[in-house]
XYZ file of N, CA and C in Angstrom:
609
model
N 0.839 -1.182 0.000
C 0.000 0.000 0.000
C 0.881 1.241 0.000
N 0.493 2.239 -0.765
C 1.372 3.396 -0.882
C 1.183 4.324 0.302
N 2.199 5.115 0.551
C 2.121 6.096 1.620
C 1.217 7.230 1.163
N 0.225 7.579 1.977
C -0.749 8.572 1.531
C -0.178 9.980 1.484
N 0.939 10.208 2.171
C 1.555 11.538 2.123
C 2.408 11.612 0.860
N 1.779 11.887 -0.275
C 2.500 11.775 -1.531
C 2.895 13.141 -2.053
N 4.122 13.227 -2.540
C 4.600 14.517 -3.042
C 3.968 14.912 -4.371
N 3.191 13.996 -4.977
C 2.542 14.352 -6.241
C 1.510 15.466 -6.030
N 1.010 15.609 -4.788
C 0.073 16.694 -4.505
C 0.793 17.907 -3.943
N 2.085 18.039 -4.270
C 2.916 18.994 -3.547
C 2.515 20.446 -3.769
N 1.778 20.764 -4.836
C 1.405 22.165 -5.030
C 0.451 22.653 -3.940
N -0.211 21.705 -3.223
C -1.108 22.107 -2.135
C -0.383 22.212 -0.791
N 0.878 21.813 -0.752
C 1.590 21.716 0.520
C 2.394 22.972 0.832
N 2.574 23.219 2.125
C 3.473 24.293 2.555
C 4.911 23.837 2.315
N 5.848 24.777 2.336
C 7.266 24.425 2.187
C 7.712 23.450 3.278
N 7.221 23.663 4.500
C 7.576 22.764 5.594
C 7.153 21.338 5.272
N 5.903 21.184 4.844
C 5.407 19.841 4.523
C 6.180 19.212 3.374
N 6.517 20.006 2.375
C 7.307 19.478 1.247
C 8.634 18.912 1.751
N 9.289 19.643 2.647
C 10.575 19.188 3.192
C 10.399 17.950 4.068
N 9.364 17.938 4.898
C 9.126 16.812 5.808
C 8.849 15.533 5.026
N 8.007 15.645 4.010
C 7.640 14.456 3.227
C 8.799 13.978 2.359
N 9.579 14.905 1.827
C 10.762 14.519 1.050
C 11.746 13.769 1.948
N 11.895 14.239 3.178
C 12.803 13.585 4.125
C 12.348 12.158 4.413
N 11.045 11.976 4.667
C 10.515 10.636 4.949
C 10.759 9.709 3.755
N 10.406 10.175 2.555
C 10.564 9.350 1.349
C 12.009 8.925 1.136
N 12.915 9.898 1.183
C 14.326 9.620 0.872
C 15.005 8.782 1.962
N 14.716 9.083 3.225
C 15.363 8.349 4.319
C 14.844 6.914 4.380
N 13.553 6.715 4.097
C 13.007 5.350 4.053
C 13.701 4.545 2.952
N 14.004 5.218 1.838
C 14.608 4.538 0.681
C 16.115 4.321 0.859
N 16.839 5.347 1.321
C 18.311 5.292 1.300
C 18.966 5.208 2.677
N 18.174 5.348 3.745
C 18.760 5.364 5.086
C 19.133 6.771 5.501
N 19.174 6.985 6.808
C 19.425 8.320 7.366
C 20.777 8.870 6.922
N 21.810 8.019 6.985
C 23.154 8.487 6.614
C 23.382 8.510 5.107
N 22.457 7.925 4.351
C 22.611 7.863 2.894
C 22.006 9.045 2.165
N 21.431 9.982 2.906
C 20.749 11.123 2.293
C 21.315 12.429 2.853
N 21.558 13.381 1.984
C 22.060 14.683 2.437
C 20.907 15.691 2.520
N 21.142 16.752 3.259
C 20.141 17.817 3.332
C 19.944 18.470 1.957
N 20.990 18.494 1.160
C 20.887 19.050 -0.199
C 19.913 18.225 -1.048
N 20.021 16.884 -0.942
C 19.102 16.001 -1.684
C 17.665 16.188 -1.226
N 17.479 16.289 0.096
C 16.118 16.458 0.635
C 15.513 17.760 0.121
N 16.287 18.841 0.199
C 15.809 20.147 -0.287
C 15.492 20.076 -1.780
N 16.386 19.427 -2.543
C 16.178 19.294 -3.993
C 14.900 18.533 -4.321
N 14.648 17.424 -3.597
C 13.446 16.621 -3.839
C 12.178 17.419 -3.502
N 12.312 18.348 -2.548
C 11.164 19.182 -2.168
C 11.015 20.391 -3.084
N 12.001 20.587 -3.989
C 11.961 21.735 -4.895
C 12.312 23.034 -4.198
N 13.121 22.927 -3.139
C 13.490 24.108 -2.361
C 15.005 24.158 -2.183
N 15.499 25.267 -1.642
C 16.944 25.384 -1.447
C 17.345 24.782 -0.096
N 18.617 24.392 -0.019
C 19.134 23.852 1.244
C 19.073 24.934 2.327
N 19.236 26.190 1.908
C 19.180 27.312 2.852
C 17.802 27.375 3.533
N 16.768 27.130 2.736
C 15.398 27.119 3.284
C 15.263 26.001 4.313
N 15.816 24.823 4.007
C 15.759 23.693 4.945
C 16.411 24.076 6.270
N 17.622 24.628 6.200
C 18.333 24.985 7.438
C 17.634 26.119 8.197
N 17.043 27.048 7.443
C 16.341 28.149 8.101
C 15.115 27.633 8.867
N 14.422 26.662 8.272
C 13.192 26.142 8.885
C 13.470 25.085 9.962
N 14.480 24.221 9.723
C 14.648 23.053 10.613
C 16.028 22.908 11.262
N 16.992 23.707 10.852
C 18.333 23.731 11.462
C 19.194 22.499 11.177
N 18.612 21.276 11.182
C 19.426 20.076 10.956
C 18.565 18.954 10.384
N 19.241 17.948 9.856
C 18.543 16.782 9.298
C 17.796 16.027 10.403
N 18.441 15.893 11.564
C 17.784 15.150 12.653
C 16.525 15.884 13.130
N 16.629 17.182 13.261
C 15.460 17.962 13.686
C 14.332 17.863 12.663
N 14.702 17.848 11.382
C 13.722 17.700 10.297
C 12.973 16.371 10.438
N 13.728 15.299 10.666
C 13.103 13.979 10.779
C 12.265 13.869 12.055
N 12.762 14.425 13.142
C 11.995 14.404 14.398
C 10.669 15.148 14.238
N 10.711 16.275 13.539
C 9.487 17.040 13.295
C 8.522 16.236 12.432
N 9.059 15.540 11.431
C 8.222 14.704 10.552
C 7.502 13.622 11.357
N 8.233 12.987 12.275
C 7.624 11.948 13.113
C 6.497 12.529 13.960
N 6.765 13.675 14.562
C 5.754 14.267 15.436
C 4.533 14.731 14.649
N 4.758 15.195 13.435
C 3.651 15.702 12.613
C 2.794 14.566 12.064
N 3.423 13.499 11.595
C 2.678 12.490 10.837
C 2.442 11.176 11.576
N 3.155 10.949 12.672
C 2.992 9.687 13.382
C 2.271 9.996 14.683
N 1.027 10.409 14.568
C 0.311 10.998 15.686
C -0.434 9.948 16.498
N -0.164 9.909 17.791
C -0.798 8.926 18.674
C -2.307 9.139 18.800
N -2.783 10.340 18.474
C -4.222 10.611 18.608
C -5.024 10.122 17.398
N -4.314 9.743 16.332
C -5.019 9.349 15.106
C -6.022 8.229 15.337
N -5.593 7.225 16.114
C -6.441 6.060 16.351
C -7.722 6.476 17.066
N -7.577 7.306 18.094
C -8.743 7.774 18.849
C -9.711 8.504 17.928
N -9.163 9.385 17.096
C -9.986 10.194 16.198
C -10.738 9.310 15.198
N -9.999 8.380 14.581
C -10.620 7.507 13.585
C -11.716 6.654 14.203
N -11.444 6.114 15.386
C -12.445 5.266 16.028
C -13.660 6.081 16.452
N -13.438 7.304 16.914
C -14.569 8.154 17.290
C -15.428 8.492 16.079
N -14.760 8.779 14.952
C -15.494 9.117 13.728
C -16.320 7.927 13.228
N -15.754 6.738 13.375
C -16.427 5.562 12.792
C -17.354 4.865 13.775
N -17.233 5.241 15.032
C -18.156 4.789 16.052
C -18.069 3.310 16.425
N -17.784 3.130 17.703
C -17.869 1.823 18.343
C -19.350 1.555 18.603
N -19.815 0.340 18.318
C -21.252 0.028 18.494
C -21.493 -0.946 19.651
N -20.416 -1.303 20.383
C -20.493 -2.215 21.526
C -20.976 -3.603 21.123
N -20.566 -4.013 19.937
C -20.733 -5.399 19.500
C -19.321 -5.910 19.233
N -18.909 -6.953 19.975
C -17.507 -7.367 19.970
C -16.994 -7.665 18.565
N -17.759 -8.408 17.782
C -17.314 -8.815 16.444
C -17.106 -7.610 15.533
N -18.115 -6.735 15.444
C -17.964 -5.592 14.516
C -16.964 -4.568 15.039
N -16.899 -4.389 16.365
C -15.937 -3.428 16.913
C -14.494 -3.893 16.701
N -14.223 -5.168 16.915
C -12.849 -5.674 16.722
C -12.448 -5.618 15.250
N -13.402 -5.830 14.362
C -13.106 -5.670 12.924
C -12.744 -4.212 12.630
N -13.508 -3.285 13.180
C -13.248 -1.856 12.989
C -11.864 -1.480 13.532
N -11.559 -1.941 14.740
C -10.274 -1.617 15.368
C -9.125 -2.203 14.550
N -9.291 -3.441 14.107
C -8.259 -4.118 13.320
C -8.011 -3.394 11.996
N -9.082 -3.071 11.285
C -8.947 -2.380 9.986
C -8.353 -0.984 10.166
N -8.787 -0.273 11.200
C -8.267 1.073 11.480
C -6.777 0.996 11.777
N -6.395 -0.005 12.572
C -4.987 -0.210 12.918
C -4.139 -0.381 11.652
N -4.573 -1.259 10.753
C -3.789 -1.515 9.530
C -3.773 -0.294 8.605
N -4.868 0.441 8.595
C -4.927 1.658 7.778
C -3.871 2.667 8.261
N -3.814 2.887 9.569
C -2.861 3.852 10.132
C -1.431 3.343 9.988
N -1.211 2.053 10.270
C 0.134 1.495 10.168
C 0.648 1.579 8.732
N -0.213 1.304 7.771
C 0.217 1.386 6.372
C 0.503 2.819 5.961
N -0.277 3.752 6.489
C -0.026 5.160 6.199
C 1.330 5.585 6.765
N 1.693 4.978 7.890
C 2.947 5.349 8.568
C 4.095 4.388 8.268
N 3.926 3.533 7.261
C 4.895 2.438 7.083
C 6.313 2.942 6.827
N 6.456 4.053 6.114
C 7.817 4.559 5.840
C 8.497 4.998 7.131
N 7.735 5.652 8.002
C 8.323 6.083 9.263
C 8.650 4.901 10.165
N 7.821 3.874 10.112
C 8.080 2.677 10.922
C 9.343 1.975 10.410
N 9.492 1.908 9.090
C 10.703 1.316 8.516
C 11.940 2.112 8.957
N 11.837 3.439 8.939
C 12.964 4.280 9.360
C 13.312 3.990 10.817
N 12.304 3.931 11.688
C 12.590 3.753 13.117
C 13.215 2.393 13.393
N 12.842 1.365 12.620
C 13.425 0.029 12.809
C 14.874 0.012 12.304
N 15.074 0.557 11.105
C 16.405 0.502 10.491
C 17.415 1.443 11.139
N 16.935 2.558 11.666
C 17.839 3.609 12.123
C 17.967 3.690 13.644
N 17.502 2.664 14.332
C 17.491 2.711 15.792
C 18.867 3.059 16.373
N 19.909 2.487 15.794
C 21.262 2.746 16.277
C 21.742 4.160 15.992
N 21.325 4.718 14.840
C 21.780 6.052 14.442
C 21.018 7.177 15.124
N 19.779 6.890 15.526
C 18.913 7.960 16.018
C 18.347 7.617 17.382
N 19.117 7.837 18.435
C 18.631 7.525 19.773
C 17.348 8.291 20.077
N 16.425 7.626 20.708
C 15.168 8.296 21.069
C 14.052 8.125 20.053
N 14.370 7.626 18.872
C 13.322 7.490 17.858
C 12.357 6.350 18.177
N 12.887 5.312 18.821
C 12.031 4.183 19.190
C 10.896 4.673 20.093
N 11.238 5.551 21.038
C 10.230 6.077 21.964
C 9.140 6.836 21.202
N 9.559 7.570 20.168
C 8.568 8.317 19.386
C 7.563 7.373 18.736
N 8.043 6.249 18.191
C 7.107 5.334 17.524
C 6.319 4.501 18.525
N 6.750 4.465 19.785
C 6.020 3.701 20.792
C 4.777 4.436 21.305
N 4.729 5.761 21.083
C 3.569 6.530 21.539
C 2.277 5.947 20.994
N 2.319 5.631 19.722
C 1.125 5.173 19.015
C 0.612 3.831 19.556
N 1.473 2.773 19.652
C 0.974 1.516 20.201
C 0.522 1.629 21.658
N 1.191 2.456 22.446
C 0.762 2.609 23.849
C -0.640 3.195 23.926
N -0.911 4.152 23.057
C -2.245 4.769 23.018
C -3.287 3.723 22.625
N -2.968 2.915 21.627
C -3.901 1.877 21.182
C -4.153 0.862 22.295
N -3.095 0.475 23.009
C -3.239 -0.480 24.112
C -4.207 0.071 25.165
N -4.086 1.360 25.442
C -4.969 2.018 26.418
C -6.420 2.022 25.924
N -6.628 2.377 24.646
C -7.972 2.417 24.059
C -8.628 1.033 24.119
N -7.873 0.028 23.698
C -8.399 -1.332 23.614
C -8.667 -1.912 24.999
N -7.779 -1.646 25.958
C -7.976 -2.116 27.341
C -9.248 -1.500 27.920
N -9.415 -0.195 27.722
C -10.630 0.477 28.203
C -11.879 -0.083 27.530
N -11.762 -0.369 26.240
C -12.896 -0.956 25.504
C -13.287 -2.307 26.108
N -12.305 -3.181 26.334
C -12.591 -4.502 26.909
C -13.186 -4.370 28.314
N -12.672 -3.442 29.113
C -13.222 -3.226 30.463
C -14.682 -2.814 30.405
N -15.002 -1.882 29.477
C -16.391 -1.426 29.331
C -17.285 -2.564 28.849
N -16.789 -3.372 27.911
C -17.566 -4.515 27.419
C -17.845 -5.508 28.546
N -16.886 -5.686 29.444
C -17.098 -6.574 30.604
C -18.191 -6.000 31.511
N -18.119 -4.687 31.757
C -19.133 -4.030 32.596
C -20.529 -4.140 31.986
N -20.588 -4.171 30.656
C -21.877 -4.290 29.963
C -22.356 -5.743 29.900
N -21.550 -6.672 30.437
C -21.916 -8.090 30.400
C -21.693 -8.746 29.041
N -20.864 -8.103 28.214
C -20.647 -8.609 26.849
C -19.264 -9.222 26.662
N -18.515 -9.397 27.768
C -17.163 -9.967 27.695
C -16.953 -10.830 28.928
N -16.246 -11.940 28.754
C -15.937 -12.798 29.897
C -15.006 -12.067 30.866
N -14.939 -12.556 32.104
C -13.983 -12.006 33.070
C -12.585 -12.427 32.621
N -11.742 -11.436 32.306
C -10.423 -11.740 31.751
C -9.475 -10.593 32.076
N -8.209 -10.767 31.801
C -7.235 -9.686 31.961
C -7.329 -8.807 30.708
N -8.013 -7.684 30.830
C -8.295 -6.834 29.662
C -7.030 -6.346 28.983
N -6.034 -5.927 29.782
C -4.802 -5.404 29.186
C -4.051 -6.503 28.439
N -4.024 -7.694 29.006
C -3.323 -8.808 28.348
C -4.016 -9.208 27.043
N -5.347 -9.216 27.064
C -6.105 -9.531 25.835
C -5.877 -8.436 24.782
N -5.868 -7.186 25.228
C -5.634 -6.068 24.304
C -4.240 -6.179 23.691
N -3.254 -6.502 24.524
C -1.880 -6.655 24.060
C -1.768 -7.804 23.062
N -2.434 -8.923 23.359
C -2.409 -10.087 22.445
C -3.019 -9.721 21.086
N -4.133 -9.005 21.117
C -4.804 -8.598 19.881
C -3.901 -7.678 19.060
N -3.267 -6.732 19.755
C -2.341 -5.812 19.085
C -1.141 -6.528 18.495
N -0.533 -7.418 19.271
C 0.675 -8.114 18.809
C 0.386 -8.982 17.589
N -0.785 -9.601 17.593
C -1.194 -10.421 16.451
C -1.294 -9.550 15.191
N -1.912 -8.380 15.336
C -2.043 -7.477 14.183
C -0.713 -6.844 13.798
N 0.122 -6.549 14.802
C 1.445 -6.001 14.518
C 2.289 -7.005 13.738
N 2.195 -8.281 14.116
C 2.915 -9.345 13.397
C 2.488 -9.419 11.940
N 1.187 -9.300 11.707
C 0.674 -9.336 10.324
C 1.179 -8.131 9.540
N 1.201 -6.965 10.187
C 1.710 -5.758 9.527
C 3.200 -5.896 9.197
N 3.992 -6.355 10.187
C 5.439 -6.496 9.990
C 5.751 -7.489 8.867
N 4.966 -8.543 8.777
C 5.164 -9.532 7.727
C 5.043 -8.899 6.343
N 4.157 -7.908 6.231
C 3.923 -7.256 4.934
C 4.742 -5.989 4.737
N 5.626 -5.658 5.703
C 6.285 -4.350 5.655
C 7.203 -4.200 4.445
N 8.053 -5.194 4.224
C 8.993 -5.089 3.099
C 8.501 -5.788 1.845
N 7.774 -6.888 2.035
C 7.287 -7.648 0.874
C 5.970 -8.303 1.235
N 5.046 -8.291 0.301
C 3.727 -8.866 0.568
C 3.677 -10.360 0.270
N 4.810 -10.945 -0.087
C 4.769 -12.310 -0.599
C 5.271 -13.376 0.373
N 5.482 -13.026 1.647
C 5.971 -14.042 2.579
C 4.983 -15.185 2.742
N 3.701 -14.840 2.837
C 2.645 -15.853 2.924
C 1.583 -15.504 1.895
N 1.857 -15.794 0.627
C 0.974 -15.307 -0.449
C -0.433 -15.903 -0.406
N -0.624 -17.009 0.329
C -1.956 -17.635 0.350
C -2.883 -16.969 1.379
N -2.339 -16.086 2.222
C -3.160 -15.452 3.260
C -3.281 -13.958 2.988
N -4.494 -13.509 2.708
C -4.697 -12.068 2.491
C -4.924 -11.386 3.837
N -4.640 -10.096 3.877
C -4.841 -9.332 5.107
C -6.316 -9.365 5.515
N -7.200 -9.250 4.543
C -8.637 -9.249 4.835
C -9.071 -10.585 5.451
N -8.576 -11.690 4.888
C -8.914 -13.015 5.441
C -8.370 -13.153 6.857
N -7.164 -12.639 7.073
C -6.561 -12.674 8.420
C -7.420 -11.894 9.415
N -7.857 -10.704 9.025
C -8.679 -9.874 9.920
C -9.977 -10.601 10.267
N -10.661 -11.118 9.250
C -11.939 -11.801 9.474
C -11.779 -12.999 10.413
N -10.763 -13.815 10.137
C -10.567 -15.059 10.897
C -10.111 -14.773 12.329
N -9.161 -13.847 12.490
C -8.635 -13.569 13.832
C -9.696 -12.896 14.710
N -10.489 -12.011 14.127
C -11.567 -11.363 14.888
C -12.608 -12.401 15.308
N -12.909 -13.322 14.402
C -13.862 -14.401 14.716
C -13.358 -15.225 15.909
N -12.064 -15.543 15.911
C -11.461 -16.336 16.996
C -11.544 -15.585 18.325
N -11.167 -14.311 18.322
C -11.219 -13.503 19.548
C -12.665 -13.362 20.042
N -13.605 -13.160 19.102
C -15.012 -12.985 19.487
C -15.536 -14.254 20.166
N -15.236 -15.410 19.592
C -15.704 -16.671 20.179
C -15.089 -16.889 21.545
N -13.803 -16.520 21.693
C -13.093 -16.774 22.948
C -13.568 -15.842 24.082
N -13.930 -14.627 23.745
C -14.197 -13.628 24.786
C -15.681 -13.356 25.036
N -16.568 -13.914 24.215
C -17.999 -13.704 24.407
C -18.514 -14.618 25.517
N -19.251 -14.073 26.481
C -19.750 -14.910 27.586
C -20.691 -16.019 27.095
């Protein structure tokens, strides 16, 4: 799936956004040390002077990109817009699909944080904001479902973590190549795994 922050729409973007998105694209492709500020500015159609005036350094540019586009509140917003209906099967499908939608949108940044962990101290923490927020949302959801009598008595946080890890594994499998398990589609995985969780957790 392509990254939705595409430079093809760059005429609508501010100079800052052009630089941030160029940095994400190039660093995901060539690595943090494989890209110069001159290349990033050139890909954004701007001067290197503009880059330094706005962001001071390559690391600051990338840190700003992470904070701008890898937003921990995205999951909350998307789920609020699409509405939880307090039905375990349909809600878990919604959460699962929303998770993959956001992860795929952020896939370039996730690839950067995995590959560049040694070069960029502190970046791992930035990418952890998002999963921690999801764990909190899902744990609260399971607790509320239990209070409503729609979930068995269970360790809500552990179940939320298991659900997340299962989906994270599916995402990671598809991160670099979609062909590791060509017989299993993401949609089939979502349907089957949600069905399993629903059967296990329904009173």
